[in-house]
Amino acid sequence: MYASLDQSRNNPSPAPLMHTDHDFPASPISSLAGEILLEIGRVEVLEILDVLSCSLVCRRWNEVFGTLTKQFPNFSHLKLVGDYEEFTEDWIEEDWNAAHEYARRLMGLLAESKRMGLNHRNKVQSIQLNLRDMFDWLSTSVHLPEMEDFFVSVFSIGFPNLKSIHLEYTLIPSGELPLDRIRLFLARILPFCNTVDELMVIDRDEDLEDASDLQNPRHFIKEFVQGLSRNLTVLILSCHKLDSGLEEALKNCRNLSDITFEEMNSDDVTRCIQHWPNLRSLGMRLSEQPSDELLLKIGANLPNLCELHIHGSKLHPGPKVLVELLGRCNRLRELILTDMDSVDDTVLGVIAGTCRNLKNLWLSNSERLTGLNLPSVSIHWQKMERLYLDGCSNVEASFVGNVVANSLNISELKLPRHLEQNGELRQMLVRSSFRCTKKQFGSEYWEKVVGGENGQGI
């Protein structure tokens, strides 16, 4: 399988590394002119990692190949995992091996760069990995210690500007991930995460039905969150069941300003948000409809909220609860409400009257929304830049026209397809320098043309 970085230096590589205390001794290849070396790099004969490897051969080659930065890998985001969604069933092992071979070689080059005193590792800002890769892909019960050691070796390189860690995990029917093994791994990498302020823990198991199962791996994260709590400002949690340990760890994240809950219990989220009165961004896609208690607590406890995203079901909450919530959110700059039947003209009126600092408003699939009862004089979205109304099958063209006329900074629109037949609205948008750029999934995308050049678009 794969060794740690120290061991990997003994493995063959398409472009082997050399120590660089001095230039090559005189030889035909070492005396190649810089222009020829550049041409070798530019003609795309070399793979992307070969260009980086060539830059680490010696000082002179580093000066030459170091100018080909566009052909270097993207150092800002290190993806140490293959994309399971793209793997085919017949070739999953081969694809998995290829993805990790690439990651192993890239990490070896970054370690060599560090030994040379170069700053490639300083560009790394985020690391993404799938915890299941530490176990046999056919069975989560078989631990692969060499893979765990490899992941630890990556973090041990030391990335001074590392800000974000993205942990994925994917279950299969044959069993659960061993919690003790995962906890130990997270404890091993924690000392290298002193600069991390963003943590994403995402479950990729589409077949999961019971997020409250106490045997599932959603309890492995509390110690890691506790260890990061001093610096953590952004957190995304997927399919976690709140227990006392995780709640205490979250409570200690006093600098948290941005959190997203996915497929979690409404009561658990209600218990959490009281700990962060200075929260500025809240996103929710819950495993059930958000309760009235949760929505009312958001309005009462989060006075500094600037971004609110609620992806709901086609059921409640009722309009009265949304009216009370949004009536208190007068600092919102971005509001996203999708798949919520309770978003009607009454709610829209409150948004227009209270949320006057909005830059982005997204009301997807709000079938009760028409905009007929909202006169143009009540629209005060002077800072509005984007309005998305996809799936709002009853919204009137006059509402869209009023928003465009009264929001001078608006530059993007996403409109339901039924407005396509409204010639008057289309002419008004063209006169206002908008252009239809894309039609997709029953919606039209309109963008304001830079420089005010009118055009019909597609």
Short mmCIF file of C-alpha atoms in Angstrom, two decimals:
data_model
loop_
_atom_site.label_atom_id
_atom_site.label_comp_id
_atom_site.label_asym_id
_atom_site.label_seq_id
_atom_site.Cartn_x
_atom_site.Cartn_y
_atom_site.Cartn_z
CA MET A 1 0.00 0.00 0.00
CA TYR A 2 1.39 3.47 0.79
CA ALA A 3 4.18 4.34 3.14
CA SER A 4 4.79 7.43 5.19
CA LEU A 5 6.70 10.25 3.53
CA ASP A 6 10.02 9.22 5.07
CA GLN A 7 9.60 5.75 3.64
CA SER A 8 8.29 7.02 0.31
CA ARG A 9 11.60 8.64 -0.52
CA ASN A 10 12.89 5.18 -1.36
CA ASN A 11 10.08 4.49 -3.82
CA PRO A 12 10.68 4.96 -7.56
CA SER A 13 9.14 8.03 -9.18
CA PRO A 14 8.76 9.09 -12.84
CA ALA A 15 10.88 12.15 -12.04
CA PRO A 16 13.21 11.21 -9.15
CA LEU A 17 14.29 13.89 -6.71
CA MET A 18 17.91 14.82 -6.12
CA HIS A 19 19.52 16.67 -3.24
CA THR A 20 20.23 20.22 -4.23
CA ASP A 21 23.12 21.51 -2.20
CA HIS A 22 24.84 22.17 -5.52
CA ASP A 23 24.08 22.22 -9.21
CA PHE A 24 24.50 19.18 -11.39
CA PRO A 25 28.08 18.33 -12.34
CA ALA A 26 28.90 19.19 -15.90
CA SER A 27 26.88 17.05 -18.27
CA PRO A 28 24.82 17.60 -21.42
CA ILE A 29 21.54 17.86 -19.52
CA SER A 30 22.83 20.18 -16.80
CA SER A 31 24.21 22.55 -19.40
CA LEU A 32 20.95 22.91 -21.30
CA ALA A 33 20.05 26.53 -21.89
CA GLY A 34 17.24 27.98 -19.79
CA GLU A 35 15.22 28.63 -22.95
CA ILE A 36 15.33 24.94 -23.83
CA LEU A 37 14.29 23.91 -20.33
CA LEU A 38 11.36 26.32 -20.50
CA GLU A 39 10.32 24.91 -23.84
CA ILE A 40 10.40 21.39 -22.39
CA GLY A 41 8.03 22.54 -19.66
CA ARG A 42 5.74 24.50 -21.96
CA VAL A 43 5.09 21.84 -24.60
CA GLU A 44 3.14 19.84 -21.99
CA VAL A 45 5.24 16.71 -22.49
CA LEU A 46 5.72 16.58 -18.73
CA GLU A 47 2.96 15.66 -16.33
CA ILE A 48 1.98 18.33 -13.81
CA LEU A 49 3.95 16.72 -10.98
CA ASP A 50 6.97 16.28 -13.27
CA VAL A 51 7.18 20.07 -13.69
CA LEU A 52 7.23 20.48 -9.91
CA SER A 53 9.76 17.66 -9.60
CA CYS A 54 12.04 19.31 -12.17
CA SER A 55 11.93 22.54 -10.21
CA LEU A 56 13.40 20.67 -7.23
CA VAL A 57 16.40 19.16 -9.06
CA CYS A 58 18.80 22.02 -8.36
CA ARG A 59 18.85 25.76 -7.83
CA ARG A 60 19.23 26.54 -11.50
CA TRP A 61 16.35 24.28 -12.52
CA ASN A 62 14.25 25.76 -9.75
CA GLU A 63 14.80 29.24 -11.18
CA VAL A 64 13.76 28.05 -14.65
CA PHE A 65 10.87 25.69 -13.92
CA GLY A 66 9.71 27.86 -11.01
CA THR A 67 8.46 30.38 -13.59
CA LEU A 68 5.93 27.82 -14.91
CA THR A 69 3.60 28.36 -11.97
CA LYS A 70 0.47 27.77 -14.09
CA GLN A 71 1.63 24.19 -14.68
CA PHE A 72 2.16 23.52 -10.98
CA PRO A 73 -0.52 21.65 -8.99
CA ASN A 74 -2.96 23.71 -6.96
CA PHE A 75 -1.22 23.96 -3.62
CA SER A 76 -3.97 25.93 -1.89
CA HIS A 77 -6.23 22.87 -1.61
CA LEU A 78 -4.70 19.43 -1.05
CA LYS A 79 -7.16 16.66 -1.85
CA LEU A 80 -5.84 13.44 -0.36
CA VAL A 81 -8.82 11.40 -1.47
CA GLY A 82 -10.27 10.06 -4.67
CA ASP A 83 -13.78 11.19 -5.56
CA TYR A 84 -15.95 8.19 -4.71
CA GLU A 85 -18.83 9.63 -6.71
CA GLU A 86 -16.74 9.41 -9.88
CA PHE A 87 -15.42 5.90 -9.27
CA THR A 88 -17.03 3.16 -11.34
CA GLU A 89 -18.00 -0.08 -9.64
CA ASP A 90 -15.73 -2.17 -11.88
CA TRP A 91 -12.66 0.02 -11.46
CA ILE A 92 -13.01 1.45 -7.96
CA GLU A 93 -9.83 -0.22 -6.60
CA GLU A 94 -7.75 0.91 -9.57
CA ASP A 95 -9.09 4.46 -9.36
CA TRP A 96 -8.58 4.53 -5.59
CA ASN A 97 -4.96 3.42 -5.98
CA ALA A 98 -4.31 5.98 -8.72
CA ALA A 99 -5.76 8.84 -6.66
CA HIS A 100 -3.64 8.00 -3.65
CA GLU A 101 -0.51 7.40 -5.71
CA TYR A 102 -0.87 10.96 -7.03
CA ALA A 103 -1.41 12.28 -3.50
CA ARG A 104 1.58 10.33 -2.15
CA ARG A 105 3.90 11.67 -4.83
CA LEU A 106 2.69 15.26 -4.42
CA MET A 107 3.24 15.10 -0.67
CA GLY A 108 6.72 13.69 -1.23
CA LEU A 109 7.54 16.65 -3.45
CA LEU A 110 6.24 19.11 -0.86
CA ALA A 111 8.37 17.44 1.80
CA GLU A 112 11.42 17.72 -0.49
CA SER A 113 10.59 21.37 -1.14
CA LYS A 114 10.58 21.98 2.61
CA ARG A 115 13.98 20.34 2.99
CA MET A 116 15.27 22.67 0.26
CA GLY A 117 14.00 25.70 2.16
CA LEU A 118 11.40 26.57 -0.50
CA ASN A 119 7.94 27.90 0.33
CA HIS A 120 5.57 25.67 -1.66
CA ARG A 121 4.03 24.36 1.57
CA ASN A 122 3.22 27.93 2.65
CA LYS A 123 0.59 28.07 -0.09
CA VAL A 124 -1.44 25.20 1.38
CA GLN A 125 -4.64 26.52 2.97
CA SER A 126 -6.93 23.47 3.11
CA ILE A 127 -6.66 19.67 3.30
CA GLN A 128 -9.42 17.24 2.32
CA LEU A 129 -9.44 13.54 3.13
CA ASN A 130 -11.86 10.66 3.57
CA LEU A 131 -11.47 8.84 6.88
CA ARG A 132 -12.64 5.62 5.29
CA ASP A 133 -9.44 5.52 3.25
CA MET A 134 -7.67 4.34 6.40
CA PHE A 135 -9.63 1.11 6.05
CA ASP A 136 -9.92 -1.51 3.34
CA TRP A 137 -12.35 -0.22 0.72
CA LEU A 138 -14.14 -3.60 0.73
CA SER A 139 -14.60 -3.66 4.50
CA THR A 140 -14.43 -0.87 7.06
CA SER A 141 -13.34 -3.39 9.70
CA VAL A 142 -9.84 -3.84 8.25
CA HIS A 143 -7.52 -1.04 9.32
CA LEU A 144 -4.70 0.06 6.99
CA PRO A 145 -2.00 1.44 9.32
CA GLU A 146 0.22 2.47 6.40
CA MET A 147 -2.53 4.75 5.10
CA GLU A 148 -3.03 6.31 8.52
CA ASP A 149 0.73 6.85 8.80
CA PHE A 150 0.74 8.46 5.35
CA PHE A 151 -2.00 10.92 6.34
CA VAL A 152 -0.15 11.79 9.55
CA SER A 153 3.05 12.27 7.53
CA VAL A 154 1.25 14.80 5.35
CA PHE A 155 0.25 16.94 8.32
CA SER A 156 3.70 16.60 9.83
CA ILE A 157 5.20 18.47 6.85
CA GLY A 158 3.88 21.56 8.61
CA PHE A 159 1.71 24.03 6.72
CA PRO A 160 1.96 27.46 8.40
CA ASN A 161 -1.07 28.84 6.55
CA LEU A 162 -3.37 25.83 6.90
CA LYS A 163 -6.86 27.20 7.61
CA SER A 164 -9.35 24.50 6.68
CA ILE A 165 -9.74 20.74 7.21
CA HIS A 166 -12.40 18.85 5.28
CA LEU A 167 -13.09 15.39 6.74
CA GLU A 168 -15.36 13.04 4.83
CA TYR A 169 -16.46 9.57 5.77
CA THR A 170 -18.51 7.02 3.86
CA LEU A 171 -20.08 3.92 5.33
CA ILE A 172 -20.80 0.64 3.59
CA PRO A 173 -23.27 -2.08 4.67
CA SER A 174 -20.53 -4.40 5.95
CA GLY A 175 -19.93 -2.45 9.12
CA GLU A 176 -19.14 0.73 10.99
CA LEU A 177 -15.91 2.68 11.12
CA PRO A 178 -13.89 1.81 14.26
CA LEU A 179 -14.30 4.88 16.45
CA ASP A 180 -11.21 4.35 18.59
CA ARG A 181 -8.99 4.17 15.52
CA ILE A 182 -10.43 7.41 14.12
CA ARG A 183 -10.10 9.20 17.46
CA LEU A 184 -6.45 8.14 17.67
CA PHE A 185 -5.75 9.41 14.15
CA LEU A 186 -7.36 12.78 14.87
CA ALA A 187 -5.33 13.03 18.08
CA ARG A 188 -2.16 12.38 16.05
CA ILE A 189 -2.81 15.20 13.57
CA LEU A 190 -4.15 17.71 16.11
CA PRO A 191 -0.68 19.11 17.05
CA PHE A 192 -0.22 20.17 13.41
CA CYS A 193 -3.53 22.04 13.25
CA ASN A 194 -2.80 25.11 15.39
CA THR A 195 -3.70 27.52 12.57
CA VAL A 196 -6.94 25.79 11.52
CA ASP A 197 -10.08 27.92 11.90
CA GLU A 198 -12.46 26.03 9.58
CA LEU A 199 -13.66 22.44 10.00
CA MET A 200 -16.03 20.49 7.75
CA VAL A 201 -17.19 17.00 8.75
CA ILE A 202 -19.33 15.58 5.97
CA ASP A 203 -21.11 12.22 5.72
CA ARG A 204 -21.19 10.89 2.15
CA ASP A 205 -23.47 7.94 2.89
CA GLU A 206 -26.62 8.58 0.85
CA ASP A 207 -28.38 5.52 2.27
CA LEU A 208 -28.19 6.60 5.91
CA GLU A 209 -31.63 6.81 7.49
CA ASP A 210 -31.05 6.98 11.24
CA ALA A 211 -28.70 9.75 12.34
CA SER A 212 -29.54 9.03 15.98
CA ASP A 213 -27.92 5.58 15.97
CA LEU A 214 -25.48 5.65 18.87
CA GLN A 215 -23.26 3.08 17.11
CA ASN A 216 -22.61 5.30 14.11
CA PRO A 217 -19.38 7.31 13.79
CA ARG A 218 -20.88 10.70 14.48
CA HIS A 219 -19.33 10.71 17.96
CA PHE A 220 -15.72 10.56 16.85
CA ILE A 221 -15.40 14.30 16.37
CA LYS A 222 -15.96 15.84 19.80
CA GLU A 223 -12.35 15.62 21.01
CA PHE A 224 -11.08 17.06 17.74
CA VAL A 225 -13.55 19.96 17.91
CA GLN A 226 -12.48 20.59 21.50
CA GLY A 227 -8.85 20.70 20.41
CA LEU A 228 -9.61 23.25 17.68
CA SER A 229 -12.12 25.27 19.72
CA ARG A 230 -9.82 28.20 20.51
CA ASN A 231 -9.42 29.22 16.85
CA LEU A 232 -12.48 27.70 15.18
CA THR A 233 -14.65 30.26 13.35
CA VAL A 234 -16.32 28.13 10.64
CA LEU A 235 -17.92 24.72 11.23
CA ILE A 236 -20.00 22.39 9.03
CA LEU A 237 -21.49 19.30 10.70
CA SER A 238 -23.33 16.58 8.81
CA CYS A 239 -25.45 13.82 10.38
CA HIS A 240 -24.22 14.26 13.93
CA LYS A 241 -26.20 13.41 17.04
CA LEU A 242 -25.58 15.90 19.81
CA ASP A 243 -24.39 14.36 23.05
CA SER A 244 -23.08 16.11 26.17
CA GLY A 245 -19.46 15.79 25.05
CA LEU A 246 -20.01 17.30 21.60
CA GLU A 247 -22.27 20.02 23.01
CA GLU A 248 -19.58 21.00 25.52
CA ALA A 249 -16.96 21.10 22.76
CA LEU A 250 -19.22 23.29 20.61
CA LYS A 251 -19.94 25.54 23.57
CA ASN A 252 -16.20 26.20 23.89
CA CYS A 253 -16.00 27.44 20.28
CA ARG A 254 -16.52 30.99 21.47
CA ASN A 255 -15.18 32.59 18.29
CA LEU A 256 -17.53 30.67 16.01
CA SER A 257 -19.12 33.00 13.46
CA ASP A 258 -20.29 30.65 10.69
CA ILE A 259 -21.95 27.25 11.16
CA THR A 260 -23.93 24.91 8.93
CA PHE A 261 -25.99 21.94 10.12
CA GLU A 262 -26.87 19.21 7.62
CA GLU A 263 -29.24 16.32 8.31
CA MET A 264 -29.33 16.99 12.03
CA ASN A 265 -32.13 16.97 14.56
CA SER A 266 -34.03 20.24 15.04
CA ASP A 267 -33.95 19.94 18.83
CA ASP A 268 -30.16 19.46 18.81
CA VAL A 269 -29.67 22.59 16.73
CA THR A 270 -31.98 24.49 19.09
CA ARG A 271 -29.76 23.53 22.03
CA CYS A 272 -26.61 24.61 20.19
CA ILE A 273 -27.32 28.08 18.88
CA GLN A 274 -27.78 29.62 22.31
CA HIS A 275 -24.01 29.30 22.81
CA TRP A 276 -23.08 31.68 19.97
CA PRO A 277 -24.79 35.08 20.32
CA ASN A 278 -22.27 36.62 17.91
CA LEU A 279 -22.97 34.16 15.11
CA ARG A 280 -23.01 35.92 11.73
CA SER A 281 -23.86 33.06 9.35
CA LEU A 282 -26.22 30.12 9.93
CA GLY A 283 -27.12 27.39 7.45
CA MET A 284 -29.58 24.54 8.04
CA ARG A 285 -30.60 21.53 5.98
CA LEU A 286 -32.15 19.41 8.70
CA SER A 287 -33.35 15.81 8.73
CA GLU A 288 -36.79 17.17 9.63
CA GLN A 289 -38.62 20.44 9.22
CA PRO A 290 -37.18 23.19 11.45
CA SER A 291 -39.35 23.57 14.53
CA ASP A 292 -41.11 26.80 15.46
CA GLU A 293 -39.05 26.86 18.66
CA LEU A 294 -35.81 26.75 16.67
CA LEU A 295 -36.82 29.56 14.31
CA LEU A 296 -38.03 31.78 17.13
CA LYS A 297 -34.81 31.18 19.07
CA ILE A 298 -32.77 32.18 16.02
CA GLY A 299 -34.59 35.49 15.88
CA ALA A 300 -34.27 36.09 19.62
CA ASN A 301 -30.68 34.89 20.22
CA LEU A 302 -28.76 35.88 17.10
CA PRO A 303 -29.02 39.67 16.73
CA ASN A 304 -25.86 39.94 14.59
CA LEU A 305 -26.90 37.40 11.96
CA CYS A 306 -25.86 38.53 8.45
CA GLU A 307 -26.46 35.32 6.48
CA LEU A 308 -29.33 32.87 6.96
CA HIS A 309 -29.82 29.76 4.84
CA ILE A 310 -32.77 27.44 5.51
CA HIS A 311 -33.34 24.51 3.18
CA GLY A 312 -36.66 23.08 4.32
CA SER A 313 -39.43 20.73 3.38
CA LYS A 314 -42.71 21.52 1.68
CA LEU A 315 -44.43 21.68 5.07
CA HIS A 316 -44.45 24.17 7.92
CA PRO A 317 -43.32 26.40 9.62
CA GLY A 318 -46.28 28.71 9.16
CA PRO A 319 -45.92 32.23 7.78
CA LYS A 320 -46.42 33.78 11.25
CA VAL A 321 -43.28 32.13 12.59
CA LEU A 322 -41.23 33.24 9.58
CA VAL A 323 -42.63 36.76 9.90
CA GLU A 324 -41.54 36.92 13.54
CA LEU A 325 -38.11 35.48 12.72
CA LEU A 326 -37.38 37.77 9.77
CA GLY A 327 -38.81 40.78 11.58
CA ARG A 328 -35.83 40.56 13.96
CA CYS A 329 -33.17 39.91 11.33
CA ASN A 330 -32.62 43.47 10.17
CA ARG A 331 -28.89 42.99 9.51
CA LEU A 332 -29.19 40.22 6.94
CA ARG A 333 -27.09 40.61 3.80
CA GLU A 334 -27.92 37.17 2.42
CA LEU A 335 -31.15 35.21 2.82
CA ILE A 336 -31.77 31.79 1.26
CA LEU A 337 -35.09 30.03 1.82
CA THR A 338 -35.65 26.96 -0.36
CA ASP A 339 -38.50 24.45 -0.56
CA MET A 340 -40.63 26.22 2.05
CA ASP A 341 -44.34 26.52 1.25
CA SER A 342 -44.77 29.10 3.99
CA VAL A 343 -42.87 31.74 2.01
CA ASP A 344 -45.75 33.83 0.68
CA ASP A 345 -46.42 37.50 -0.05
CA THR A 346 -46.77 38.32 3.65
CA VAL A 347 -43.31 36.95 4.33
CA LEU A 348 -41.98 38.77 1.28
CA GLY A 349 -43.39 42.03 2.63
CA VAL A 350 -41.53 41.56 5.91
CA ILE A 351 -38.30 40.79 4.02
CA ALA A 352 -38.71 43.98 1.99
CA GLY A 353 -39.52 46.09 5.03
CA THR A 354 -36.98 44.71 7.50
CA CYS A 355 -34.06 43.27 5.52
CA ARG A 356 -33.03 46.43 3.71
CA ASN A 357 -29.33 45.57 3.60
CA LEU A 358 -29.84 42.44 1.52
CA LYS A 359 -27.34 41.78 -1.24
CA ASN A 360 -28.48 38.23 -2.09
CA LEU A 361 -32.04 36.90 -1.90
CA TRP A 362 -32.82 33.32 -2.93
CA LEU A 363 -36.39 32.04 -2.62
CA SER A 364 -36.40 28.75 -4.52
CA ASN A 365 -39.59 26.73 -5.05
CA SER A 366 -41.81 29.16 -3.15
CA GLU A 367 -44.99 28.34 -5.03
CA ARG A 368 -47.24 30.64 -2.97
CA LEU A 369 -45.12 33.67 -3.79
CA THR A 370 -46.56 36.15 -6.32
CA GLY A 371 -45.22 39.59 -5.38
CA LEU A 372 -48.53 41.20 -6.39
CA ASN A 373 -49.14 42.77 -2.99
CA LEU A 374 -45.72 44.39 -2.78
CA PRO A 375 -45.85 47.91 -4.29
CA SER A 376 -42.69 49.28 -5.83
CA VAL A 377 -42.48 52.05 -3.21
CA SER A 378 -41.96 49.42 -0.47
CA ILE A 379 -38.91 47.88 -2.15
CA HIS A 380 -35.80 49.33 -0.48
CA TRP A 381 -33.13 46.87 -1.57
CA GLN A 382 -30.61 49.47 -2.63
CA LYS A 383 -27.73 47.01 -2.08
CA MET A 384 -29.37 44.05 -3.82
CA GLU A 385 -27.02 42.26 -6.23
CA ARG A 386 -28.63 38.84 -6.80
CA LEU A 387 -32.26 37.70 -6.85
CA TYR A 388 -33.03 34.01 -7.41
CA LEU A 389 -36.66 32.96 -7.86
CA ASP A 390 -36.22 29.57 -9.56
CA GLY A 391 -39.20 27.30 -9.01
CA CYS A 392 -41.49 30.19 -7.95
CA SER A 393 -44.13 29.16 -10.45
CA ASN A 394 -46.62 31.92 -9.55
CA VAL A 395 -44.36 34.94 -9.18
CA GLU A 396 -45.49 37.88 -11.31
CA ALA A 397 -43.37 39.67 -13.89
CA SER A 398 -44.34 43.02 -12.36
CA PHE A 399 -42.54 42.09 -9.10
CA VAL A 400 -39.32 41.27 -10.95
CA GLY A 401 -39.60 44.50 -12.90
CA ASN A 402 -40.08 46.54 -9.73
CA VAL A 403 -37.02 44.97 -8.10
CA VAL A 404 -34.84 45.69 -11.12
CA ALA A 405 -36.13 49.27 -11.36
CA ASN A 406 -35.58 50.01 -7.66
CA SER A 407 -32.37 48.08 -7.03
CA LEU A 408 -29.68 49.83 -9.03
CA ASN A 409 -26.89 47.41 -8.00
CA ILE A 410 -28.66 44.22 -9.05
CA SER A 411 -26.55 42.23 -11.50
CA GLU A 412 -27.86 38.63 -11.46
CA LEU A 413 -31.34 37.13 -11.79
CA LYS A 414 -32.53 33.54 -11.80
CA LEU A 415 -36.11 33.44 -12.99
CA PRO A 416 -38.70 30.66 -13.35
CA ARG A 417 -39.31 29.49 -16.89
CA HIS A 418 -42.93 30.68 -17.03
CA LEU A 419 -41.69 34.28 -17.24
CA GLU A 420 -39.90 33.42 -20.48
CA GLN A 421 -43.08 34.15 -22.40
CA ASN A 422 -43.48 37.63 -20.91
CA GLY A 423 -42.22 39.85 -23.71
CA GLU A 424 -42.66 43.07 -21.75
CA LEU A 425 -40.42 41.85 -18.92
CA ARG A 426 -37.77 40.59 -21.35
CA GLN A 427 -37.68 43.95 -23.14
CA MET A 428 -37.41 45.77 -19.82
CA LEU A 429 -34.47 43.55 -18.78
CA VAL A 430 -32.69 44.13 -22.10
CA ARG A 431 -33.18 47.90 -21.77
CA SER A 432 -31.65 47.61 -18.28
CA SER A 433 -28.54 45.98 -19.80
CA PHE A 434 -29.38 42.41 -18.79
CA ARG A 435 -28.64 39.43 -20.97
CA CYS A 436 -30.04 35.90 -20.72
CA THR A 437 -26.94 33.72 -20.41
CA LYS A 438 -28.26 30.25 -19.64
CA LYS A 439 -31.42 28.15 -19.51
CA GLN A 440 -31.26 25.18 -17.19
CA PHE A 441 -33.64 23.02 -15.17
CA GLY A 442 -36.66 25.19 -15.84
CA SER A 443 -34.91 28.47 -14.99
CA GLU A 444 -33.37 31.37 -16.86
CA TYR A 445 -30.16 33.09 -15.76
CA TRP A 446 -29.86 36.80 -16.49
CA GLU A 447 -26.71 38.83 -15.95
CA LYS A 448 -26.09 42.54 -16.27
CA VAL A 449 -23.73 43.23 -19.13
CA VAL A 450 -20.57 45.07 -18.14
CA GLY A 451 -20.45 48.43 -19.87
CA GLY A 452 -24.19 48.48 -20.46
CA GLU A 453 -24.17 46.80 -23.89
CA ASN A 454 -27.68 45.61 -24.56
CA GLY A 455 -28.25 42.16 -26.00
CA GLN A 456 -30.91 39.49 -26.17
CA GLY A 457 -28.57 36.66 -25.24
CA ILE A 458 -29.75 33.14 -25.77
#
